Coordinates of C-alpha atoms in Angstrom, one line a residue:
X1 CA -39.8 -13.0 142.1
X2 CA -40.2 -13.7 138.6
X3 CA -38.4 -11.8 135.8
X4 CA -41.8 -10.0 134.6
X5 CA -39.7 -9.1 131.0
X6 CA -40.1 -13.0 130.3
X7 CA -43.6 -13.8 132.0
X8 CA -45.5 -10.6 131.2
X9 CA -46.5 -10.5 127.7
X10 CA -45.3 -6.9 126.1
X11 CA -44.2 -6.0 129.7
X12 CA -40.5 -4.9 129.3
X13 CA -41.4 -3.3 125.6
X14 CA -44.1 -1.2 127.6
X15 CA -41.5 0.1 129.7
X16 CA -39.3 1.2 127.6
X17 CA -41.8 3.0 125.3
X18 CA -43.0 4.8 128.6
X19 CA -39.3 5.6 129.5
X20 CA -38.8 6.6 126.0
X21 CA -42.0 8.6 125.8
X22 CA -42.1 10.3 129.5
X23 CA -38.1 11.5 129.2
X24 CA -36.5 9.2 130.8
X25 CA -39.7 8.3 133.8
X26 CA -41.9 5.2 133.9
X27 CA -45.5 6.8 135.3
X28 CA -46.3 4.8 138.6
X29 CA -47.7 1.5 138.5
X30 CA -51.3 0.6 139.8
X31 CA -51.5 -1.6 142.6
X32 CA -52.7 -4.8 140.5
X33 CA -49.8 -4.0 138.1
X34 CA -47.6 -3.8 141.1
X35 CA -49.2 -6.9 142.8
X36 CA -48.4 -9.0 139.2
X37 CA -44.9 -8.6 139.8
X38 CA -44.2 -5.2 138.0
X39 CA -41.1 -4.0 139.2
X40 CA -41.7 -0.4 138.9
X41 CA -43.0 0.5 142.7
X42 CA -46.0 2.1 143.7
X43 CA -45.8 6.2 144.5
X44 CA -42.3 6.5 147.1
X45 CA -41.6 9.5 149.0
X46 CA -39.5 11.7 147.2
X47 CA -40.1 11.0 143.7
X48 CA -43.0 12.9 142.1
X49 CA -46.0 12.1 140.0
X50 CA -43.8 11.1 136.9
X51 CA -42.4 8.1 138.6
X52 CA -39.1 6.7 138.8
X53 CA -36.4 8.0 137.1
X54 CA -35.2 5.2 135.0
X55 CA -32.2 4.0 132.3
X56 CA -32.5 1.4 129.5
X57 CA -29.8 -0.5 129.3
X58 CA -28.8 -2.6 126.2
X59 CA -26.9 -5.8 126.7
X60 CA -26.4 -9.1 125.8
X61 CA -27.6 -12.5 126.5
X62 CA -24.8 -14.4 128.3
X63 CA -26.3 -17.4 127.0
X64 CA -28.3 -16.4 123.8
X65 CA -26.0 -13.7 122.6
X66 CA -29.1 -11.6 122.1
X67 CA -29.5 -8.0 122.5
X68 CA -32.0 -7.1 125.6
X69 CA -33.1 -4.0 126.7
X70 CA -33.8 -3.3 130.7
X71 CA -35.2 -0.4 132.4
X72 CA -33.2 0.3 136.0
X73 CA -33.1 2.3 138.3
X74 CA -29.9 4.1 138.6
X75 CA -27.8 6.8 140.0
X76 CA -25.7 9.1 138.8
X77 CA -22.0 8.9 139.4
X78 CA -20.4 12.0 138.1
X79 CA -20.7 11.5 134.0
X80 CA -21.4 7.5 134.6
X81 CA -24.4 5.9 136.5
X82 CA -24.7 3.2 138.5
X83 CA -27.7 0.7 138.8
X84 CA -28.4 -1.9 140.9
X85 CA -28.8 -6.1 140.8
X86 CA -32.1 -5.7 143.8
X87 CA -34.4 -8.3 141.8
X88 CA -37.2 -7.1 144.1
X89 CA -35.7 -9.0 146.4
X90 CA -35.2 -12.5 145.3
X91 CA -32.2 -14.9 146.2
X92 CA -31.4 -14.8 142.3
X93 CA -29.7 -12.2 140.6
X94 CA -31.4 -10.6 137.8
X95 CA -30.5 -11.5 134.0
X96 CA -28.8 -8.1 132.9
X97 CA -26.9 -8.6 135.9
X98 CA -25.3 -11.7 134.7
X99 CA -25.6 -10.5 130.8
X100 CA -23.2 -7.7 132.3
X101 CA -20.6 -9.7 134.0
X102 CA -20.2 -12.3 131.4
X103 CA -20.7 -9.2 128.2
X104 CA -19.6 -5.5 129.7
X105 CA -19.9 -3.8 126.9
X106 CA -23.0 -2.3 126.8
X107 CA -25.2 1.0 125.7
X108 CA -27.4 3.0 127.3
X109 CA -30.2 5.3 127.1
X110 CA -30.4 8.4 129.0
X111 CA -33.3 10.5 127.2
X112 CA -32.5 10.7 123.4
X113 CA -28.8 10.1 124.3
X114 CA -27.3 6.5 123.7
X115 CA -24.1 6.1 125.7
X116 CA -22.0 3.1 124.8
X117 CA -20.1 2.0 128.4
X118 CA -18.5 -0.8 130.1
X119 CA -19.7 -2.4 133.3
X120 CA -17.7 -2.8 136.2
X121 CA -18.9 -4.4 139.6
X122 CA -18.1 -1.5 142.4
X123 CA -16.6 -3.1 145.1
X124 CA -15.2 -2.1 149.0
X125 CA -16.0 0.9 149.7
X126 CA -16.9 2.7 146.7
X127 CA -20.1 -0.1 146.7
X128 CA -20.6 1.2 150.0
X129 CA -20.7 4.6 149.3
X130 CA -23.0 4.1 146.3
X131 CA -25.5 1.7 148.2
X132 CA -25.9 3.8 151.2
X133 CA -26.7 6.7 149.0
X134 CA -29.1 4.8 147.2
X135 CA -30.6 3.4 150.1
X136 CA -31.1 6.8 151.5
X137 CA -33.3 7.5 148.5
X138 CA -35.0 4.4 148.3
X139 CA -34.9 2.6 151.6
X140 CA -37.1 -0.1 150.2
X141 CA -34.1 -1.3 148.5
X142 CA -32.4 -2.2 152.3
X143 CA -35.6 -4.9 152.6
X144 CA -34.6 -6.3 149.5
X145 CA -30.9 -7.0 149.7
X146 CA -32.4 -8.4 153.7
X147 CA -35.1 -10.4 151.8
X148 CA -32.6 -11.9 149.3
X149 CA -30.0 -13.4 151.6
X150 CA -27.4 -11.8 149.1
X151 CA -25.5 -8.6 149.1
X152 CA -27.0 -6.9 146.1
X153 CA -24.4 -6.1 143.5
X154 CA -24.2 -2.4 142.1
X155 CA -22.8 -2.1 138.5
X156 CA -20.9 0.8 137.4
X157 CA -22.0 1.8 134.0
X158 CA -18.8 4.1 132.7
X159 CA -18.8 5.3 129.6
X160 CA -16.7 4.4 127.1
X161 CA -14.3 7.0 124.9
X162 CA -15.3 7.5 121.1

């Protein structure tokens, strides 16, 4: 799957005004915005009309040195969250995953508040524990770490002391 921040014109900068605007939710997507490679899933049980809950997260361009903005999924782990590298279930890793590992220090926004953190990869079997649980709310996640060949990578985002 294609990185629709780079091949969708105004894509990823539509997100994150929706986040922004919608308190932290990206309304669903249509079906021929979801066919096109929008990453934002059609309606999912559990989640209501508002969408996805969602996180931007600032980081930097391994190789540019750039700031870029994604919007992720996430979950929270006590007063840090953790998001996940799925990439709708291609072989590749997403950018921000590999932004992250080669530039932890990041920010991100949760409503109005901007968090500056540090990414960690969760490994053993806190990475188990988080997955499952994520799984369990999204179980369309499972297909993509099967459809990827990989095992998906889940970040840690923890925040970092003033």
């Amino acid at each position: 799957m294609s990185d629709p921040s780079t091949t969708t014109p105004g894509w990823n900068e539509r997100i994150v005004a929706e986040v922004r605007a919608n308190a932290g939710y990206a309304p669903w997507s249509t079906e021929e915005e979801f066919a096109a490679g929008r990453p934002v899933p059609p309606r999912m049980p559990g989640f209501d009309e508002r969408g996805m809950p969602l996180i931007l997260v600032h980081h930097t361009g391994a190789k540019t040195g750039r700031e870029r903005i994604s919007p992720l999924f996430f979950q929270p782990v006590g007063d840090n969250w953790a998001v996940f590298g799925t990439h709708g279930g291609s072989p590749r890793h997403p950018a921000w995953y590999l932004n992250l590992m080669a530039n932890p220090r990041a920010v991100v926004e949760v409503g109005a508040e901007r968090v500056p953190v540090a990414a960690r990869l969760a490994r053993g079997a806190e990475r188990e524990r988080l997955w499952a649980k994520e799984v369990a709310l999204v179980p369309k996640f499972a297909e993509f770490e099967a459809a990827s060949g990989r095992q998906i990578p889940v970040v840690v985002l923890e925040r970092v002391p003033a």
